[in-house]
C-alpha cells in the first residue's frame, strides 16, 4: 500500500496523486507540490489515503510545503499579470498575421514559464511569435494548441439548459459522445438541437446513456410480435422511458394501434431489425451529422 493525496490545480482540472511527505492534509488545504514543470500551488481534493500500488503506476512526486502567505501573494500576482500578457500576445499575433485565436494565458507558480493557449483550424508556424514574446516577457514561452471543447471549458458560458457549461463546472475529463447516443435516446437529429456551444455533441448525452441501454434491453423493439389483453399484434412504436407501446392488433389491421404498457404484454417473437431509436422511427440518413462527432 502507498499513502497518497489528490491535488487539483484548476477548479475542473484533473486530480493528480502526490506523496504527502509526512503531512496530514484535509480536503481544501492548499499545498505547494513538485511537478514536471516545477513547483505548483494546488488544492487538496483527496486527503491522506492508502491505495494499492496498482493505482500508482509511477514514482510519486512529493508535497513540498503547505502554502504560506507569500505563496498566495505570488499566485495573485501571477493572475494579475495574466490580462496584460493576453493583451500583448494578441497584439503580436495580429502583427505577425497568424491565423490563430488566443484563448487564455497562464504563468507557472514560480514565474519561470508563461503558457498561451490558442485554437486554430490548422497548424500554425509560431516560431517567430515565440521569439518575439520571449523578448517582451523575459521568460520561457510555450504556446499550446487546444480543441474547441477545451476552449469552452476555459472560457465558460451557459448551455441551452440555462446551466453553466458542465465542462467548466464539474467535468474533469471529456467523455466520448456519439450520434448513436442521440438516436437511441430518441432525440432530434438536427445538429443545432444536439450540439453544444462548442459545436460538438453535447456532453450530457453521455449521462443517461447507460439507463437508455438498460431500458432498451427490456423493451420490445418495433416489429416484435406480442400478446396484449386485447389480442395479438405487432409493436409499431415503443417509448423506453414510459414503458408504453403502440401495438397494431392482428384482428383489427386497419384500426389505429392500441397503447399498452409493457408490463401487460408477453413477447411472442422479438424484432429482428436494425437498431432503432425509442421513438420507433428511423432517422433521416441525409442528416449532415458527421462533423459533430
Short mmCIF file of C-alpha atoms in Angstrom, two decimals:
data_model
loop_
_atom_site.label_atom_id
_atom_site.label_comp_id
_atom_site.label_asym_id
_atom_site.label_seq_id
_atom_site.Cartn_x
_atom_site.Cartn_y
_atom_site.Cartn_z
CA UNK A 1 0.00 0.00 0.00
CA UNK A 2 1.09 3.57 -0.72
CA UNK A 3 -0.02 6.75 1.02
CA UNK A 4 -1.20 9.47 -1.36
CA UNK A 5 -3.13 12.72 -1.53
CA UNK A 6 -5.03 14.07 -4.53
CA UNK A 7 -4.29 17.60 -5.71
CA UNK A 8 -6.09 19.67 -8.33
CA UNK A 9 -4.60 22.82 -9.88
CA UNK A 10 -7.75 24.14 -11.56
CA UNK A 11 -11.39 24.08 -10.46
CA UNK A 12 -12.37 21.48 -13.04
CA UNK A 13 -8.93 20.09 -13.83
CA UNK A 14 -7.64 16.57 -13.38
CA UNK A 15 -6.69 15.23 -9.97
CA UNK A 16 -3.07 14.18 -9.55
CA UNK A 17 -1.60 11.95 -6.86
CA UNK A 18 1.30 13.11 -4.69
CA UNK A 19 3.24 11.67 -1.76
CA UNK A 20 2.19 13.66 1.36
CA UNK A 21 5.75 13.61 2.73
CA UNK A 22 4.62 13.24 6.35
CA UNK A 23 1.93 15.95 6.17
CA UNK A 24 -1.63 15.28 7.38
CA UNK A 25 -3.81 17.13 4.93
CA UNK A 26 -7.55 17.74 4.73
CA UNK A 27 -9.75 18.44 1.76
CA UNK A 28 -9.50 22.12 0.83
CA UNK A 29 -5.94 22.62 2.10
CA UNK A 30 -3.58 24.46 -0.25
CA UNK A 31 -0.15 22.97 -0.86
CA UNK A 32 2.94 23.57 -2.93
CA UNK A 33 3.99 20.42 -4.80
CA UNK A 34 6.73 19.37 -7.15
CA UNK A 35 5.53 18.72 -10.72
CA UNK A 36 7.09 18.00 -14.09
CA UNK A 37 7.08 21.71 -14.87
CA UNK A 38 8.41 22.87 -11.49
CA UNK A 39 6.72 23.95 -8.28
CA UNK A 40 2.96 24.44 -8.46
CA UNK A 41 0.29 25.54 -5.99
CA UNK A 42 -2.84 23.37 -5.81
CA UNK A 43 -5.82 22.40 -3.68
CA UNK A 44 -6.11 19.07 -1.87
CA UNK A 45 -9.25 17.27 -3.06
CA UNK A 46 -8.37 13.83 -1.69
CA UNK A 47 -6.97 13.77 1.88
CA UNK A 48 -4.37 11.23 3.05
CA UNK A 49 -5.34 7.79 1.85
CA UNK A 50 -3.76 4.36 1.44
CA UNK A 51 -4.07 2.90 -2.07
CA UNK A 52 -2.73 -0.19 -3.78
CA UNK A 53 0.47 0.01 -5.77
CA UNK A 54 -1.51 -0.81 -8.93
CA UNK A 55 -3.28 2.57 -8.59
CA UNK A 56 0.04 4.42 -8.53
CA UNK A 57 1.93 3.31 -11.62
CA UNK A 58 4.93 5.60 -11.37
CA UNK A 59 7.09 7.20 -8.65
CA UNK A 60 5.13 9.92 -6.89
CA UNK A 61 6.38 13.46 -6.60
CA UNK A 62 6.14 14.96 -3.12
CA UNK A 63 4.41 17.75 -1.29
CA UNK A 64 6.98 20.48 -0.66
CA UNK A 65 5.05 22.51 1.95
CA UNK A 66 1.75 23.96 2.99
CA UNK A 67 1.13 27.29 1.30
CA UNK A 68 2.41 30.40 3.02
CA UNK A 69 1.05 33.98 2.77
CA UNK A 70 3.95 34.69 0.40
CA UNK A 71 2.87 31.79 -1.83
CA UNK A 72 -0.70 33.10 -2.01
CA UNK A 73 0.59 36.56 -2.85
CA UNK A 74 2.65 35.11 -5.68
CA UNK A 75 -0.43 33.32 -7.07
CA UNK A 76 -2.37 36.61 -7.03
CA UNK A 77 0.47 38.43 -8.76
CA UNK A 78 0.68 35.77 -11.47
CA UNK A 79 -3.06 36.04 -12.04
CA UNK A 80 -2.94 39.84 -12.21
CA UNK A 81 -0.19 39.69 -14.87
CA UNK A 82 -2.29 37.33 -16.99
CA UNK A 83 -4.53 40.04 -18.51
CA UNK A 84 -1.56 42.11 -19.61
CA UNK A 85 0.06 39.03 -21.12
CA UNK A 86 -3.10 38.24 -23.10
CA UNK A 87 -3.34 41.77 -24.47
CA UNK A 88 0.31 41.92 -25.55
CA UNK A 89 0.20 38.45 -27.09
CA UNK A 90 -2.93 39.32 -29.10
CA UNK A 91 -1.18 42.41 -30.46
CA UNK A 92 1.83 40.36 -31.54
CA UNK A 93 -0.40 37.71 -33.17
CA UNK A 94 -2.05 40.42 -35.26
CA UNK A 95 1.31 41.95 -36.09
CA UNK A 96 2.59 38.60 -37.38
CA UNK A 97 -0.68 37.96 -39.26
CA UNK A 98 -1.18 34.50 -37.76
CA UNK A 99 -4.46 32.62 -38.19
CA UNK A 100 -4.98 31.67 -34.54
CA UNK A 101 -7.44 32.57 -31.80
CA UNK A 102 -5.91 33.31 -28.41
CA UNK A 103 -7.94 31.72 -25.60
CA UNK A 104 -6.06 32.05 -22.31
CA UNK A 105 -2.69 32.61 -20.66
CA UNK A 106 -1.13 31.15 -17.54
CA UNK A 107 2.04 31.78 -15.55
CA UNK A 108 3.61 28.83 -13.76
CA UNK A 109 3.80 29.22 -9.98
CA UNK A 110 7.49 30.15 -9.97
CA UNK A 111 7.01 32.55 -12.90
CA UNK A 112 9.67 30.83 -14.99
CA UNK A 113 7.28 29.96 -17.80
CA UNK A 114 4.34 31.70 -19.49
CA UNK A 115 1.87 29.49 -21.36
CA UNK A 116 -0.54 30.70 -24.03
CA UNK A 117 -3.49 28.56 -25.19
CA UNK A 118 -4.96 29.04 -28.65
CA UNK A 119 -7.25 27.42 -31.21
CA UNK A 120 -6.74 27.21 -34.96
CA UNK A 121 -8.21 25.31 -37.88
CA UNK A 122 -4.79 24.04 -38.90
CA UNK A 123 -1.13 24.01 -37.99
CA UNK A 124 0.44 27.38 -37.20
CA UNK A 125 4.11 28.31 -37.56
CA UNK A 126 4.52 30.44 -34.45
CA UNK A 127 8.31 30.25 -34.08
CA UNK A 128 8.83 33.95 -34.75
CA UNK A 129 5.96 34.79 -32.39
CA UNK A 130 7.61 32.82 -29.59
CA UNK A 131 10.89 34.69 -30.07
CA UNK A 132 9.00 37.98 -30.04
CA UNK A 133 7.12 37.08 -26.83
CA UNK A 134 10.26 35.83 -25.09
CA UNK A 135 11.85 39.21 -25.69
CA UNK A 136 8.79 41.01 -24.33
CA UNK A 137 8.26 38.97 -21.16
CA UNK A 138 11.85 37.87 -20.45
CA UNK A 139 10.76 34.35 -19.57
CA UNK A 140 10.23 30.97 -21.22
CA UNK A 141 7.24 30.95 -23.58
CA UNK A 142 5.09 27.97 -24.52
CA UNK A 143 2.17 28.02 -26.96
CA UNK A 144 -0.35 25.17 -26.81
CA UNK A 145 -2.99 24.49 -29.44
CA UNK A 146 -6.23 23.22 -27.88
CA UNK A 147 -9.56 21.95 -29.21
CA UNK A 148 -12.93 23.71 -29.22
CA UNK A 149 -14.12 21.72 -26.20
CA UNK A 150 -11.10 22.80 -24.19
CA UNK A 151 -11.82 26.38 -25.26
CA UNK A 152 -15.40 26.14 -23.95
CA UNK A 153 -14.08 24.66 -20.70
CA UNK A 154 -11.66 27.56 -20.20
CA UNK A 155 -13.98 30.40 -21.21
CA UNK A 156 -17.19 29.06 -19.64
CA UNK A 157 -20.73 30.07 -20.53
CA UNK A 158 -24.30 28.75 -20.35
CA UNK A 159 -25.83 25.87 -22.28
CA UNK A 160 -29.33 25.64 -23.77
CA UNK A 161 -30.49 24.19 -20.44
CA UNK A 162 -29.70 27.52 -18.78
CA UNK A 163 -27.00 25.99 -16.58
CA UNK A 164 -23.26 26.83 -16.73
CA UNK A 165 -21.31 24.52 -19.01
CA UNK A 166 -20.79 21.08 -17.45
CA UNK A 167 -17.18 21.11 -18.69
CA UNK A 168 -16.37 24.33 -16.84
CA UNK A 169 -18.38 23.35 -13.75
CA UNK A 170 -17.54 19.76 -12.82
CA UNK A 171 -16.30 17.61 -15.73
CA UNK A 172 -12.69 16.61 -15.12
CA UNK A 173 -12.33 14.81 -18.44
CA UNK A 174 -14.29 14.77 -21.69
CA UNK A 175 -16.19 11.53 -22.33
CA UNK A 176 -16.71 10.15 -25.86
CA UNK A 177 -20.12 11.13 -27.28
CA UNK A 178 -21.59 9.69 -30.48
CA UNK A 179 -24.55 10.19 -32.80
CA UNK A 180 -25.69 6.69 -31.81
CA UNK A 181 -26.47 8.01 -28.31
CA UNK A 182 -28.75 10.71 -29.72
CA UNK A 183 -30.53 8.13 -31.91
CA UNK A 184 -31.07 5.70 -29.04
CA UNK A 185 -32.42 8.48 -26.83
CA UNK A 186 -34.96 9.44 -29.48
CA UNK A 187 -33.64 12.99 -29.84
CA UNK A 188 -33.99 15.22 -32.86
CA UNK A 189 -31.02 14.70 -35.15
CA UNK A 190 -30.93 18.37 -36.03
CA UNK A 191 -27.32 19.43 -35.31
CA UNK A 192 -28.48 22.67 -33.68
CA UNK A 193 -30.53 20.67 -31.18
CA UNK A 194 -27.88 18.20 -30.02
CA UNK A 195 -24.67 20.22 -30.24
CA UNK A 196 -23.27 22.48 -27.55
CA UNK A 197 -21.86 25.98 -27.84
CA UNK A 198 -18.52 24.43 -28.79
CA UNK A 199 -20.11 22.95 -31.92
CA UNK A 200 -19.63 19.35 -30.77
CA UNK A 201 -22.21 16.87 -29.49
CA UNK A 202 -23.45 17.82 -26.03
CA UNK A 203 -21.59 16.10 -23.21
CA UNK A 204 -24.86 15.47 -21.36
CA UNK A 205 -25.86 12.87 -23.98
CA UNK A 206 -23.47 10.57 -22.12
CA UNK A 207 -25.15 10.96 -18.71
CA UNK A 208 -28.32 8.97 -19.44
CA UNK A 209 -26.92 6.55 -21.99
CA UNK A 210 -26.46 3.65 -19.56
CA UNK A 211 -30.08 3.99 -18.42
CA UNK A 212 -31.35 4.04 -22.01
CA UNK A 213 -29.29 0.98 -22.91
CA UNK A 214 -30.67 -0.90 -19.91
CA UNK A 215 -34.28 0.06 -20.72
CA UNK A 216 -33.84 -0.82 -24.39
CA UNK A 217 -32.76 -4.34 -23.43
CA UNK A 218 -36.04 -4.75 -21.54
CA UNK A 219 -38.37 -3.05 -24.05
CA UNK A 220 -39.66 -4.86 -27.18
CA UNK A 221 -38.46 -3.20 -30.37
CA UNK A 222 -40.82 -2.06 -33.13
CA UNK A 223 -41.60 -5.14 -35.20
CA UNK A 224 -41.84 -7.51 -32.23
CA UNK A 225 -44.89 -9.82 -32.06
CA UNK A 226 -46.64 -9.62 -28.68
CA UNK A 227 -49.75 -10.77 -26.83
CA UNK A 228 -51.81 -7.98 -25.25
CA UNK A 229 -55.01 -8.05 -23.14
CA UNK A 230 -56.83 -7.12 -26.37
CA UNK A 231 -55.21 -9.76 -28.54
CA UNK A 232 -52.07 -10.48 -30.53
CA UNK A 233 -50.31 -7.77 -32.52
CA UNK A 234 -47.11 -6.14 -33.67
CA UNK A 235 -45.29 -3.35 -31.89
CA UNK A 236 -45.14 -0.24 -34.08
CA UNK A 237 -43.70 2.21 -31.58
CA UNK A 238 -42.02 1.97 -28.17
CA UNK A 239 -41.24 4.55 -25.51
CA UNK A 240 -38.49 3.16 -23.29
CA UNK A 241 -38.90 5.83 -20.61
CA UNK A 242 -42.64 5.39 -20.00
CA UNK A 243 -42.74 1.70 -20.93
CA UNK A 244 -45.71 2.34 -23.21
CA UNK A 245 -46.03 0.53 -26.53
CA UNK A 246 -48.23 1.08 -29.57
CA UNK A 247 -49.42 -2.25 -30.94
CA UNK A 248 -51.31 -2.88 -34.18
CA UNK A 249 -53.68 -5.77 -33.44
CA UNK A 250 -53.86 -8.63 -35.92
CA UNK A 251 -57.64 -8.78 -35.70
CA UNK A 252 -58.01 -5.04 -36.47
CA UNK A 253 -55.20 -4.36 -39.01
CA UNK A 254 -56.87 -1.22 -40.39
CA UNK A 255 -57.54 0.36 -37.00
CA UNK A 256 -55.16 2.72 -35.20
CA UNK A 257 -52.64 0.95 -32.90
CA UNK A 258 -53.66 0.50 -29.27
CA UNK A 259 -51.49 1.77 -26.43
CA UNK A 260 -50.45 -0.76 -23.78
CA UNK A 261 -47.84 -0.89 -21.05
CA UNK A 262 -45.01 -3.38 -21.46
CA UNK A 263 -45.87 -4.99 -18.11
CA UNK A 264 -49.21 -6.06 -19.63
CA UNK A 265 -47.81 -7.82 -22.69
CA UNK A 266 -45.95 -11.03 -23.41
CA UNK A 267 -43.38 -11.17 -26.19
CA UNK A 268 -44.02 -13.97 -28.69
CA UNK A 269 -41.22 -13.10 -31.10
CA UNK A 270 -38.60 -10.39 -30.83
CA UNK A 271 -37.98 -7.98 -33.68
CA UNK A 272 -35.07 -8.75 -35.97
CA UNK A 273 -34.26 -5.33 -37.32
CA UNK A 274 -31.60 -2.71 -37.39
CA UNK A 275 -31.19 -0.66 -34.25
CA UNK A 276 -33.94 1.93 -33.91
CA UNK A 277 -34.44 4.83 -31.51
CA UNK A 278 -37.11 4.67 -28.77
CA UNK A 279 -39.48 6.67 -30.98
CA UNK A 280 -39.62 3.69 -33.36
CA UNK A 281 -38.78 5.96 -36.29
CA UNK A 282 -35.60 5.58 -38.28
CA UNK A 283 -33.53 8.79 -38.64
CA UNK A 284 -33.13 10.59 -41.93
CA UNK A 285 -29.87 9.34 -43.49
CA UNK A 286 -29.46 12.68 -45.25
CA UNK A 287 -28.73 14.48 -41.98
CA UNK A 288 -25.26 16.03 -42.04
CA UNK A 289 -24.05 14.86 -38.66
CA UNK A 290 -20.56 13.57 -39.25
CA UNK A 291 -18.92 16.86 -38.35
CA UNK A 292 -20.40 16.74 -34.85
CA UNK A 293 -18.66 13.53 -33.83
#
